[in-house]
mmCIF file of C-alpha atoms in Angstrom:
data_model
loop_
_atom_site.group_PDB
_atom_site.id
_atom_site.type_symbol
_atom_site.label_atom_id
_atom_site.label_comp_id
_atom_site.label_asym_id
_atom_site.label_seq_id
_atom_site.Cartn_x
_atom_site.Cartn_y
_atom_site.Cartn_z
ATOM 1 C CA UNK A 803 137.900 80.904 29.155
ATOM 2 C CA UNK A 804 136.076 80.766 26.256
ATOM 3 C CA UNK A 805 138.363 78.997 24.464
ATOM 4 C CA UNK A 806 141.224 81.210 24.691
ATOM 5 C CA UNK A 807 138.291 84.447 24.729
ATOM 6 C CA UNK A 808 137.156 83.250 21.333
ATOM 7 C CA UNK A 809 141.031 82.036 20.222
ATOM 8 C CA UNK A 810 142.602 85.121 21.110
ATOM 9 C CA UNK A 811 140.597 87.419 18.981
ATOM 10 C CA UNK A 812 139.578 85.394 15.407
ATOM 11 C CA UNK A 813 141.457 88.163 12.568
ATOM 12 C CA UNK A 814 144.692 87.248 14.990
ATOM 13 C CA UNK A 815 143.985 83.198 15.052
ATOM 14 C CA UNK A 816 145.418 81.885 11.897
ATOM 15 C CA UNK A 817 148.924 83.777 13.282
ATOM 16 C CA UNK A 818 148.792 82.488 16.658
ATOM 17 C CA UNK A 819 146.468 80.876 18.165
ATOM 18 C CA UNK A 820 145.801 78.046 14.916
ATOM 19 C CA UNK A 821 149.856 76.838 14.917
ATOM 20 C CA UNK A 822 149.526 75.728 18.888
ATOM 21 C CA UNK A 823 146.432 74.100 18.374
ATOM 22 C CA UNK A 824 148.216 72.203 15.488
ATOM 23 C CA UNK A 825 151.972 71.439 16.394
ATOM 24 C CA UNK A 826 149.912 69.182 19.544
ATOM 25 C CA UNK A 827 147.249 66.965 18.064
ATOM 26 C CA UNK A 828 146.751 65.076 21.743
ATOM 27 C CA UNK A 829 145.894 66.467 24.046
ATOM 28 C CA UNK A 830 147.694 67.052 27.702
ATOM 29 C CA UNK A 831 145.768 63.597 29.578
ATOM 30 C CA UNK A 832 147.719 61.571 26.728
ATOM 31 C CA UNK A 833 144.534 61.003 25.231
ATOM 32 C CA UNK A 834 144.479 60.655 21.517
ATOM 33 C CA UNK A 835 142.045 63.283 19.479
ATOM 34 C CA UNK A 836 138.701 62.302 18.621
ATOM 35 C CA UNK A 837 138.763 61.368 15.142
ATOM 36 C CA UNK A 838 138.382 58.713 12.474
ATOM 37 C CA UNK A 839 139.585 57.705 9.850
ATOM 38 C CA UNK A 840 138.145 60.125 6.854
ATOM 39 C CA UNK A 841 135.226 58.369 5.082
ATOM 40 C CA UNK A 842 134.298 58.735 1.849
ATOM 41 C CA UNK A 843 131.727 61.663 1.679
ATOM 42 C CA UNK A 844 129.760 62.693 -1.428
ATOM 43 C CA UNK A 845 130.478 66.737 -1.748
ATOM 44 C CA UNK A 846 127.781 68.274 -2.890
ATOM 45 C CA UNK A 847 126.691 69.775 -5.877
ATOM 46 C CA UNK A 848 128.407 73.445 -4.765
ATOM 47 C CA UNK A 849 131.445 71.429 -3.071
ATOM 48 C CA UNK A 850 131.562 69.210 -6.057
ATOM 49 C CA UNK A 851 132.817 72.545 -8.008
ATOM 50 C CA UNK A 852 136.021 72.829 -5.820
ATOM 51 C CA UNK A 853 137.504 69.920 -8.334
ATOM 52 C CA UNK A 854 138.498 72.643 -10.815
ATOM 53 C CA UNK A 855 142.027 73.534 -9.435
ATOM 54 C CA UNK A 856 141.328 77.138 -10.176
ATOM 55 C CA UNK A 857 139.499 77.057 -6.671
ATOM 56 C CA UNK A 858 142.903 75.863 -4.726
ATOM 57 C CA UNK A 859 144.348 78.675 -6.690
ATOM 58 C CA UNK A 860 142.157 81.502 -5.403
ATOM 59 C CA UNK A 861 143.018 80.448 -2.294
ATOM 60 C CA UNK A 862 146.399 80.228 -2.564
ATOM 61 C CA UNK A 863 146.573 83.219 -4.700
ATOM 62 C CA UNK A 864 145.036 85.172 -1.264
ATOM 63 C CA UNK A 865 147.275 83.561 1.332
ATOM 64 C CA UNK A 866 144.216 81.509 2.785
ATOM 65 C CA UNK A 867 145.834 78.217 2.100
ATOM 66 C CA UNK A 868 146.758 76.966 5.987
ATOM 67 C CA UNK A 869 142.734 78.058 6.675
ATOM 68 C CA UNK A 870 142.013 74.573 4.977
ATOM 69 C CA UNK A 871 145.436 72.549 5.006
ATOM 70 C CA UNK A 872 144.642 72.935 9.360
ATOM 71 C CA UNK A 873 141.104 72.630 9.574
ATOM 72 C CA UNK A 874 141.139 68.983 9.269
ATOM 73 C CA UNK A 875 143.263 68.673 11.705
ATOM 74 C CA UNK A 876 141.988 71.048 14.277
ATOM 75 C CA UNK A 877 138.841 69.944 14.308
ATOM 76 C CA UNK A 878 140.655 66.013 15.192
ATOM 77 C CA UNK A 879 141.608 68.202 19.161
ATOM 78 C CA UNK A 880 137.864 68.041 19.885
ATOM 79 C CA UNK A 881 136.651 65.710 22.267
ATOM 80 C CA UNK A 882 133.127 66.842 23.191
ATOM 81 C CA UNK A 883 129.754 68.003 20.653
ATOM 82 C CA UNK A 884 130.433 71.186 22.709
ATOM 83 C CA UNK A 885 134.488 71.827 22.295
ATOM 84 C CA UNK A 886 133.181 71.146 18.848
ATOM 85 C CA UNK A 887 131.060 74.312 18.918
ATOM 86 C CA UNK A 888 133.600 77.077 20.098
ATOM 87 C CA UNK A 889 136.330 75.468 17.612
ATOM 88 C CA UNK A 890 134.110 75.804 14.721
ATOM 89 C CA UNK A 891 132.895 79.130 15.738
ATOM 90 C CA UNK A 892 136.742 80.438 16.229
ATOM 91 C CA UNK A 893 137.756 79.522 12.699
ATOM 92 C CA UNK A 894 134.879 80.390 10.822
ATOM 93 C CA UNK A 895 134.858 84.516 12.669
ATOM 94 C CA UNK A 896 138.865 84.159 11.216
ATOM 95 C CA UNK A 897 138.286 83.243 8.130
ATOM 96 C CA UNK A 898 135.977 86.407 8.449
ATOM 97 C CA UNK A 899 138.161 88.301 10.050
ATOM 98 C CA UNK A 900 141.075 87.334 8.146
ATOM 99 C CA UNK A 901 139.196 87.896 4.795
ATOM 100 C CA UNK A 902 137.731 91.329 5.677
ATOM 101 C CA UNK A 903 141.830 92.352 6.874
ATOM 102 C CA UNK A 904 142.756 91.514 3.594
ATOM 103 C CA UNK A 905 140.685 93.444 2.253
ATOM 104 C CA UNK A 906 140.802 95.902 2.953
ATOM 105 C CA UNK A 907 144.879 95.752 3.002
ATOM 106 C CA UNK A 908 145.667 95.395 6.654
ATOM 107 C CA UNK A 909 146.437 91.686 6.321
ATOM 108 C CA UNK A 910 149.345 90.553 3.519
ATOM 109 C CA UNK A 911 149.201 87.301 1.126
ATOM 110 C CA UNK A 912 149.329 86.647 -2.180
ATOM 111 C CA UNK A 913 148.789 88.295 -5.686
ATOM 112 C CA UNK A 914 144.959 88.660 -6.119
ATOM 113 C CA UNK A 915 143.876 91.960 -5.455
ATOM 114 C CA UNK A 916 142.901 92.807 -1.652
ATOM 115 C CA UNK A 917 139.419 93.614 -2.731
ATOM 116 C CA UNK A 918 139.024 90.643 -4.237
ATOM 117 C CA UNK A 919 135.573 88.010 -2.300
ATOM 118 C CA UNK A 920 136.483 84.638 -4.159
ATOM 119 C CA UNK A 921 139.264 83.642 -2.195
ATOM 120 C CA UNK A 922 136.531 83.790 1.135
ATOM 121 C CA UNK A 923 133.896 81.943 -0.795
ATOM 122 C CA UNK A 924 136.041 78.594 -2.100
ATOM 123 C CA UNK A 925 138.302 78.492 1.426
ATOM 124 C CA UNK A 926 135.240 78.109 3.111
ATOM 125 C CA UNK A 927 133.479 75.882 0.817
ATOM 126 C CA UNK A 928 136.484 74.285 0.898
ATOM 127 C CA UNK A 929 136.470 73.676 5.059
ATOM 128 C CA UNK A 930 132.932 72.957 4.931
ATOM 129 C CA UNK A 931 134.056 70.150 2.626
ATOM 130 C CA UNK A 932 136.264 68.987 5.114
ATOM 131 C CA UNK A 933 133.890 69.002 8.243
ATOM 132 C CA UNK A 934 131.126 66.885 6.109
ATOM 133 C CA UNK A 935 134.726 64.239 5.818
ATOM 134 C CA UNK A 936 134.814 64.560 9.770
ATOM 135 C CA UNK A 937 134.474 61.635 11.688
ATOM 136 C CA UNK A 938 134.064 62.683 15.430
ATOM 137 C CA UNK A 939 134.133 59.573 17.787
ATOM 138 C CA UNK A 940 130.979 60.936 19.895
ATOM 139 C CA UNK A 941 127.907 62.613 18.358
ATOM 140 C CA UNK A 942 126.994 65.886 16.617
ATOM 141 C CA UNK A 943 124.524 67.643 14.651
ATOM 142 C CA UNK A 944 127.029 67.971 12.185
ATOM 143 C CA UNK A 945 123.983 71.002 9.732
ATOM 144 C CA UNK A 946 123.698 72.631 12.960
ATOM 145 C CA UNK A 947 128.197 72.772 13.301
ATOM 146 C CA UNK A 948 127.584 73.180 9.865
ATOM 147 C CA UNK A 949 125.080 76.279 10.363
ATOM 148 C CA UNK A 950 127.504 78.102 13.338
ATOM 149 C CA UNK A 951 130.757 78.272 10.732
ATOM 150 C CA UNK A 952 128.742 79.433 7.819
ATOM 151 C CA UNK A 953 127.432 82.136 9.888
ATOM 152 C CA UNK A 954 130.764 83.476 11.956
ATOM 153 C CA UNK A 955 132.710 83.069 8.230
ATOM 154 C CA UNK A 956 129.838 85.352 7.115
ATOM 155 C CA UNK A 957 130.055 87.252 9.601
ATOM 156 C CA UNK A 958 127.840 87.215 11.365
ATOM 157 C CA UNK A 959 129.333 86.172 14.739
ATOM 158 C CA UNK A 960 131.042 88.703 16.516
ATOM 159 C CA UNK A 961 130.339 92.208 14.326
ATOM 160 C CA UNK A 962 128.625 94.558 16.665
ATOM 161 C CA UNK A 963 128.574 98.214 15.663
ATOM 162 C CA UNK A 964 131.123 99.810 18.209
ATOM 163 C CA UNK A 965 128.376 101.984 19.141
ATOM 164 C CA UNK A 966 130.058 105.596 19.305
ATOM 165 C CA UNK A 967 128.539 108.727 20.486
ATOM 166 C CA UNK A 968 126.958 110.212 17.847
ATOM 167 C CA UNK A 969 128.580 107.919 14.781
ATOM 168 C CA UNK A 970 125.352 106.782 13.018
ATOM 169 C CA UNK A 971 125.302 102.799 12.591
ATOM 170 C CA UNK A 972 124.725 101.326 8.490
ATOM 171 C CA UNK A 973 124.349 97.660 8.119
ATOM 172 C CA UNK A 974 124.547 96.437 4.353
ATOM 173 C CA UNK A 975 124.669 92.375 3.776
ATOM 174 C CA UNK A 976 126.476 91.082 0.415
ATOM 175 C CA UNK A 977 126.164 87.574 -1.317
ATOM 176 C CA UNK A 978 128.834 85.105 -3.096
ATOM 177 C CA UNK A 979 129.910 84.796 -6.622
ATOM 178 C CA UNK A 980 127.275 82.863 -8.678
ATOM 179 C CA UNK A 981 126.794 81.555 -12.142
ATOM 180 C CA UNK A 982 129.952 79.387 -11.444
ATOM 181 C CA UNK A 983 128.361 76.528 -13.540
ATOM 182 C CA UNK A 984 128.899 78.668 -16.459
ATOM 183 C CA UNK A 985 132.233 80.365 -15.008
ATOM 184 C CA UNK A 986 133.591 79.500 -12.598
ATOM 185 C CA UNK A 987 136.233 82.522 -12.303
ATOM 186 C CA UNK A 988 132.830 84.989 -11.137
ATOM 187 C CA UNK A 989 133.095 87.169 -8.054
ATOM 188 C CA UNK A 990 130.206 89.241 -6.699
ATOM 189 C CA UNK A 991 131.099 92.802 -6.029
ATOM 190 C CA UNK A 992 128.859 92.709 -3.619
ATOM 191 C CA UNK A 993 130.469 90.060 -1.331
ATOM 192 C CA UNK A 994 133.464 92.747 -2.132
ATOM 193 C CA UNK A 995 132.080 95.957 -1.094
ATOM 194 C CA UNK A 996 130.477 94.084 2.163
ATOM 195 C CA UNK A 997 134.435 93.213 2.775
ATOM 196 C CA UNK A 998 136.258 96.292 1.999
ATOM 197 C CA UNK A 999 133.772 98.083 4.123
ATOM 198 C CA UNK A 1000 132.919 95.725 7.472
ATOM 199 C CA UNK A 1001 133.892 97.589 10.820
ATOM 200 C CA UNK A 1002 134.874 101.254 8.759
ATOM 201 C CA UNK A 1003 134.225 104.732 9.823
ATOM 202 C CA UNK A 1004 133.092 107.246 6.599
ATOM 203 C CA UNK A 1005 132.000 110.607 6.284
ATOM 204 C CA UNK A 1006 128.378 110.960 5.269
ATOM 205 C CA UNK A 1007 127.440 114.065 2.699
ATOM 206 C CA UNK A 1008 125.974 116.040 5.747
ATOM 207 C CA UNK A 1009 129.669 115.589 7.386
ATOM 208 C CA UNK A 1010 128.803 113.345 10.360
ATOM 209 C CA UNK A 1011 130.794 109.867 10.410
ATOM 210 C CA UNK A 1012 129.080 106.553 10.084
ATOM 211 C CA UNK A 1013 130.026 103.443 10.899
ATOM 212 C CA UNK A 1014 129.648 100.538 8.207
ATOM 213 C CA UNK A 1015 129.099 96.515 8.994
ATOM 214 C CA UNK A 1016 128.338 94.117 6.921
ATOM 215 C CA UNK A 1017 127.831 90.133 6.044
ATOM 216 C CA UNK A 1018 127.538 88.154 3.401
ATOM 217 C CA UNK A 1019 125.055 86.071 2.517
ATOM 218 C CA UNK A 1020 125.029 82.623 0.689
ATOM 219 C CA UNK A 1021 123.247 82.119 -2.854
ATOM 220 C CA UNK A 1022 121.422 79.579 -1.174
ATOM 221 C CA UNK A 1023 117.769 78.836 -1.235
ATOM 222 C CA UNK A 1024 118.069 76.528 1.951
ATOM 223 C CA UNK A 1025 120.146 78.633 3.435
ATOM 224 C CA UNK A 1026 117.365 81.200 3.075
ATOM 225 C CA UNK A 1027 113.983 78.962 4.430
ATOM 226 C CA UNK A 1028 116.428 78.078 7.531
ATOM 227 C CA UNK A 1029 116.274 81.962 8.717
ATOM 228 C CA UNK A 1030 119.312 83.526 7.268
ATOM 229 C CA UNK A 1031 119.076 86.846 6.627
ATOM 230 C CA UNK A 1032 116.591 86.768 9.720
ATOM 231 C CA UNK A 1033 119.410 85.748 11.550
ATOM 232 C CA UNK A 1034 121.665 88.505 10.288
ATOM 233 C CA UNK A 1035 119.079 91.411 10.411
ATOM 234 C CA UNK A 1036 116.975 91.077 13.684
ATOM 235 C CA UNK A 1037 119.935 91.966 15.804
ATOM 236 C CA UNK A 1038 120.710 95.180 14.793
ATOM 237 C CA UNK A 1039 117.297 95.742 13.707
ATOM 238 C CA UNK A 1040 116.011 94.587 17.464
ATOM 239 C CA UNK A 1041 116.032 96.803 19.796
ATOM 240 C CA UNK A 1042 118.938 96.527 22.049
ATOM 241 C CA UNK A 1043 122.098 98.373 22.354
ATOM 242 C CA UNK A 1044 123.835 100.004 19.467
ATOM 243 C CA UNK A 1045 121.123 98.610 16.535
ATOM 244 C CA UNK A 1046 121.280 100.071 13.096
ATOM 245 C CA UNK A 1047 120.773 103.527 11.878
ATOM 246 C CA UNK A 1048 119.895 101.847 8.147
ATOM 247 C CA UNK A 1049 120.341 99.275 6.288
ATOM 248 C CA UNK A 1050 120.358 98.033 2.978
ATOM 249 C CA UNK A 1051 120.668 94.585 1.210
ATOM 250 C CA UNK A 1052 123.081 94.533 -1.632
ATOM 251 C CA UNK A 1053 123.580 92.343 -4.969
ATOM 252 C CA UNK A 1054 124.936 92.930 -8.017
ATOM 253 C CA UNK A 1055 122.281 93.675 -11.069
ATOM 254 C CA UNK A 1056 122.419 94.836 -14.494
ATOM 255 C CA UNK A 1057 125.040 95.730 -16.363
ATOM 256 C CA UNK A 1058 126.505 98.822 -16.273
ATOM 257 C CA UNK A 1059 124.367 100.666 -13.677
ATOM 258 C CA UNK A 1060 123.380 101.137 -10.409
ATOM 259 C CA UNK A 1061 119.557 100.916 -8.951
ATOM 260 C CA UNK A 1062 117.599 101.517 -6.327
ATOM 261 C CA UNK A 1063 115.098 98.285 -6.282
ATOM 262 C CA UNK A 1064 111.704 100.689 -5.368
ATOM 263 C CA UNK A 1065 109.706 97.271 -4.793
ATOM 264 C CA UNK A 1066 110.108 94.001 -3.068
ATOM 265 C CA UNK A 1067 108.018 90.741 -4.083
ATOM 266 C CA UNK A 1068 107.232 88.674 -2.350
ATOM 267 C CA UNK A 1069 107.698 85.781 -4.019
ATOM 268 C CA UNK A 1070 110.319 83.470 -5.982
ATOM 269 C CA UNK A 1071 110.324 83.169 -9.721
ATOM 270 C CA UNK A 1072 113.397 82.309 -11.495
ATOM 271 C CA UNK A 1073 113.048 78.863 -12.136
ATOM 272 C CA UNK A 1074 114.614 77.273 -14.676
ATOM 273 C CA UNK A 1075 117.807 79.302 -12.830
ATOM 274 C CA UNK A 1076 119.280 77.221 -10.360
ATOM 275 C CA UNK A 1077 120.791 78.400 -7.099
ATOM 276 C CA UNK A 1078 124.491 77.765 -6.088
ATOM 277 C CA UNK A 1079 123.699 74.729 -4.588
ATOM 278 C CA UNK A 1080 121.219 73.626 -7.567
ATOM 279 C CA UNK A 1081 118.149 73.913 -6.871
ATOM 280 C CA UNK A 1082 115.363 75.850 -7.873
ATOM 281 C CA UNK A 1083 112.736 77.605 -6.105
ATOM 282 C CA UNK A 1084 109.977 75.911 -7.180
ATOM 283 C CA UNK A 1085 108.069 79.277 -8.540
ATOM 284 C CA UNK A 1086 108.399 80.460 -11.914
ATOM 285 C CA UNK A 1087 106.766 83.797 -13.882
ATOM 286 C CA UNK A 1088 103.422 81.769 -14.209
ATOM 287 C CA UNK A 1089 103.674 80.185 -11.203
ATOM 288 C CA UNK A 1090 105.173 82.527 -8.202
ATOM 289 C CA UNK A 1091 105.491 80.159 -5.207
ATOM 290 C CA UNK A 1092 105.738 82.496 -1.780
ATOM 291 C CA UNK A 1093 109.245 81.671 0.215
ATOM 292 C CA UNK A 1094 109.253 79.242 3.085
ATOM 293 C CA UNK A 1095 109.418 81.193 6.186
ATOM 294 C CA UNK A 1096 108.154 84.233 6.090
ATOM 295 C CA UNK A 1097 106.272 86.177 8.416
ATOM 296 C CA UNK A 1098 103.580 88.017 7.552
ATOM 297 C CA UNK A 1099 104.139 90.974 5.614
ATOM 298 C CA UNK A 1100 101.807 92.453 2.240
ATOM 299 C CA UNK A 1101 102.425 91.282 -1.519
ATOM 300 C CA UNK A 1102 105.514 94.360 -2.384
ATOM 301 C CA UNK A 1103 107.028 96.248 -0.061
ATOM 302 C CA UNK A 1104 108.920 100.082 -0.620
ATOM 303 C CA UNK A 1105 112.119 100.773 0.033
ATOM 304 C CA UNK A 1106 112.535 103.601 2.488
ATOM 305 C CA UNK A 1107 115.679 104.852 1.409
ATOM 306 C CA UNK A 1108 116.498 108.093 0.250
ATOM 307 C CA UNK A 1109 116.035 107.586 -3.809
ATOM 308 C CA UNK A 1110 115.918 111.307 -4.924
ATOM 309 C CA UNK A 1111 119.118 112.463 -2.118
ATOM 310 C CA UNK A 1112 121.106 109.157 -3.908
ATOM 311 C CA UNK A 1113 120.535 109.347 -7.764
ATOM 312 C CA UNK A 1114 120.680 113.058 -7.371
ATOM 313 C CA UNK A 1115 124.057 113.001 -6.289
ATOM 314 C CA UNK A 1116 125.784 109.954 -6.859
ATOM 315 C CA UNK A 1117 125.746 109.391 -10.796
ATOM 316 C CA UNK A 1118 129.658 108.446 -11.510
ATOM 317 C CA UNK A 1119 131.680 106.375 -12.834
ATOM 318 C CA UNK A 1120 128.208 104.892 -12.944
ATOM 319 C CA UNK A 1121 125.385 106.084 -13.293
ATOM 320 C CA UNK A 1122 122.531 105.259 -10.156
ATOM 321 C CA UNK A 1123 118.937 104.981 -10.862
ATOM 322 C CA UNK A 1124 115.682 103.974 -9.228
ATOM 323 C CA UNK A 1125 113.625 101.168 -10.374
ATOM 324 C CA UNK A 1126 110.113 101.284 -9.528
ATOM 325 C CA UNK A 1127 109.820 97.685 -12.391
ATOM 326 C CA UNK A 1128 107.577 94.899 -11.083
ATOM 327 C CA UNK A 1129 106.133 91.492 -12.433
ATOM 328 C CA UNK A 1130 102.409 90.667 -10.734
ATOM 329 C CA UNK A 1131 99.058 88.983 -11.212
ATOM 330 C CA UNK A 1132 96.549 91.829 -10.932
ATOM 331 C CA UNK A 1133 93.476 91.262 -8.956
ATOM 332 C CA UNK A 1134 91.044 88.903 -10.499
ATOM 333 C CA UNK A 1135 93.333 88.115 -13.344
ATOM 334 C CA UNK A 1136 95.925 84.825 -13.604
ATOM 335 C CA UNK A 1137 98.280 85.907 -16.001
ATOM 336 C CA UNK A 1138 102.174 87.933 -14.973
ATOM 337 C CA UNK A 1139 101.965 91.594 -15.937
ATOM 338 C CA UNK A 1140 105.001 93.084 -16.122
ATOM 339 C CA UNK A 1141 104.450 96.848 -15.159
ATOM 340 C CA UNK A 1142 107.419 100.143 -14.861
ATOM 341 C CA UNK A 1143 105.589 101.759 -12.192
ATOM 342 C CA UNK A 1144 104.664 99.794 -9.520
ATOM 343 C CA UNK A 1145 102.375 97.507 -8.061
ATOM 344 C CA UNK A 1146 98.723 98.297 -8.112
ATOM 345 C CA UNK A 1147 96.297 97.274 -5.482
ATOM 346 C CA UNK A 1148 95.330 94.035 -4.444
ATOM 347 C CA UNK A 1149 97.974 91.909 -7.222
ATOM 348 C CA UNK A 1150 100.072 89.364 -6.196
ATOM 349 C CA UNK A 1151 103.850 88.971 -6.140
ATOM 350 C CA UNK A 1152 106.141 87.807 -8.966
ATOM 351 C CA UNK A 1153 108.647 89.832 -9.046
ATOM 352 C CA UNK A 1154 110.250 92.913 -7.810
ATOM 353 C CA UNK A 1155 112.791 95.338 -9.448
ATOM 354 C CA UNK A 1156 115.059 92.441 -8.252
ATOM 355 C CA UNK A 1157 113.321 89.667 -10.360
ATOM 356 C CA UNK A 1158 112.346 87.053 -8.485
ATOM 357 C CA UNK A 1159 115.340 85.647 -7.469
ATOM 358 C CA UNK A 1160 117.728 85.748 -4.147
ATOM 359 C CA UNK A 1161 118.210 89.520 -4.577
ATOM 360 C CA UNK A 1162 114.902 90.270 -4.541
ATOM 361 C CA UNK A 1163 114.221 88.091 -1.953
ATOM 362 C CA UNK A 1164 116.831 89.339 0.510
ATOM 363 C CA UNK A 1165 115.364 92.997 -0.298
ATOM 364 C CA UNK A 1166 111.871 91.358 0.680
ATOM 365 C CA UNK A 1167 112.882 89.463 4.173
ATOM 366 C CA UNK A 1168 114.787 92.392 5.299
ATOM 367 C CA UNK A 1169 112.053 94.797 5.340
ATOM 368 C CA UNK A 1170 109.513 92.730 6.199
ATOM 369 C CA UNK A 1171 111.333 92.466 9.496
ATOM 370 C CA UNK A 1172 112.529 96.480 9.489
ATOM 371 C CA UNK A 1173 108.992 97.616 9.356
ATOM 372 C CA UNK A 1174 107.765 94.927 12.322
ATOM 373 C CA UNK A 1175 110.540 95.408 14.323
ATOM 374 C CA UNK A 1176 111.984 98.859 12.989
ATOM 375 C CA UNK A 1177 109.741 100.781 10.904
ATOM 376 C CA UNK A 1178 110.719 104.375 11.527
ATOM 377 C CA UNK A 1179 114.418 103.274 9.832
ATOM 378 C CA UNK A 1180 115.246 103.842 6.070
ATOM 379 C CA UNK A 1181 116.268 100.544 3.999
ATOM 380 C CA UNK A 1182 116.077 99.074 0.671
ATOM 381 C CA UNK A 1183 117.922 97.246 -1.841
ATOM 382 C CA UNK A 1184 120.793 98.466 -3.851
ATOM 383 C CA UNK A 1185 121.914 96.746 -7.062
ATOM 384 C CA UNK A 1186 125.418 96.564 -7.938
ATOM 385 C CA UNK A 1187 126.976 96.430 -11.680
ATOM 386 C CA UNK A 1188 127.665 93.159 -13.446
ATOM 387 C CA UNK A 1189 131.793 92.490 -12.490
ATOM 388 C CA UNK A 1190 133.163 92.608 -16.523
ATOM 389 C CA UNK A 1191 136.534 92.719 -17.049
ATOM 390 C CA UNK A 1192 138.106 88.868 -16.601
ATOM 391 C CA UNK A 1193 140.473 87.711 -19.192
ATOM 392 C CA UNK A 1194 139.394 86.260 -22.072
ATOM 393 C CA UNK A 1195 142.034 83.364 -21.549
ATOM 394 C CA UNK A 1196 140.245 81.220 -19.203
ATOM 395 C CA UNK A 1197 143.648 80.390 -16.646
ATOM 396 C CA UNK A 1198 143.767 83.646 -16.082
ATOM 397 C CA UNK A 1199 142.355 84.504 -12.442
ATOM 398 C CA UNK A 1200 142.181 88.221 -12.927
ATOM 399 C CA UNK A 1201 143.288 91.295 -14.328
ATOM 400 C CA UNK A 1202 143.778 94.846 -15.057
ATOM 401 C CA UNK A 1203 140.282 95.879 -16.048
ATOM 402 C CA UNK A 1204 137.945 93.407 -13.975
ATOM 403 C CA UNK A 1205 140.321 95.110 -10.792
ATOM 404 C CA UNK A 1206 139.763 98.368 -11.419
ATOM 405 C CA UNK A 1207 135.704 97.569 -12.406
ATOM 406 C CA UNK A 1208 135.564 96.012 -8.909
ATOM 407 C CA UNK A 1209 137.728 98.785 -7.096
ATOM 408 C CA UNK A 1210 134.828 101.658 -8.714
ATOM 409 C CA UNK A 1211 131.578 99.647 -7.910
ATOM 410 C CA UNK A 1212 133.119 98.975 -3.968
ATOM 411 C CA UNK A 1213 133.852 103.170 -4.001
ATOM 412 C CA UNK A 1214 130.333 103.464 -5.409
ATOM 413 C CA UNK A 1215 128.565 101.869 -2.699
ATOM 414 C CA UNK A 1216 130.199 103.473 -0.513
ATOM 415 C CA UNK A 1217 129.098 107.199 -2.578
ATOM 416 C CA UNK A 1218 125.699 105.366 -2.247
ATOM 417 C CA UNK A 1219 125.503 104.385 1.098
ATOM 418 C CA UNK A 1220 127.023 108.292 2.406
ATOM 419 C CA UNK A 1221 124.493 110.045 0.793
ATOM 420 C CA UNK A 1222 121.725 106.837 1.992
ATOM 421 C CA UNK A 1223 122.558 107.059 5.579
ATOM 422 C CA UNK A 1224 122.387 111.142 6.316
ATOM 423 C CA UNK A 1225 119.978 112.055 9.283
ATOM 424 C CA UNK A 1226 116.628 113.208 7.358
#
């Protein structure tokens, strides 16, 4: 029965299904679990940060430790590749739902602030490390299994709008924490906002209602190359049951301000700044590159969000500005030029308002799809302020200022959406 109806609702999986599953690792027919001794598998660069004990503390202090501890034994209950697929779907959905419920104050556990996005990130990463070490007695496509788990634990699966009559549908994406080699305690307010707003109904500025659905995307070039943005946004833009009415990608941007990005560029140009896997894009300011896997589209795509209405209405506690900056190589030129008033005809994109990193690319990819599949929809990109306030003591994982700032940013993201999603 679809693995107990996808594990008896993923949101309740930890409290109900997991203890039953793990209490009986042998199968009913008496056969042994399909698992050998863990292999000595080198950790990926991103997973290697798990050796820092502060990452474990973030998991435990959110009440997510059981996910990490019980996951290896659960893998060993799979007897076939198909069972493994279903198990990874259900555990990924359970982790996502637990993070959403915790962020929204519906799941007690630990002493971290409910909206903290870091426990989901580190728990997911710990579970992918366990998946890498798993040695089943049958053939599996390990990369495909990891993609299934990642997608489910990021909100890409079983996270549809409710299709309530008269309720607008707003779809957003946030990001994982990044820049962790410089500061492993970093959070990402866009990921926190996604968790706190997913599934919420809100009242828009005109008094109508809207439902928000959200995903949290990885900060890894390889995942973008393999289509994670398209997997996230295509179902919400294609014709069918309950598509989105408005989309916006969200990421962490500049200190002290929100910016609505006027233009997204087609290029990558952020090197030598790496992604979370310490990978580079291959593109620089002087030599931008086009990201793999992009469908046809212009060098720059302009936002269709109602920037004037948003910037006129939402200005506290952080200013909200329209950012029309781009970097281009003008038609016939070879050197990059910074502009404050958008691109010129025939130019080559170097960077949009969101730079040449994955913040810009998620805006370009999602809005290229929007222009192709649902051109009438408003869509764009919102940069949040940089989340500040971590205590000076590197062993302290949180503090009052950090938590206040995180809550304030999410509240203002919601306010921006409440004005951006009004029917016009």
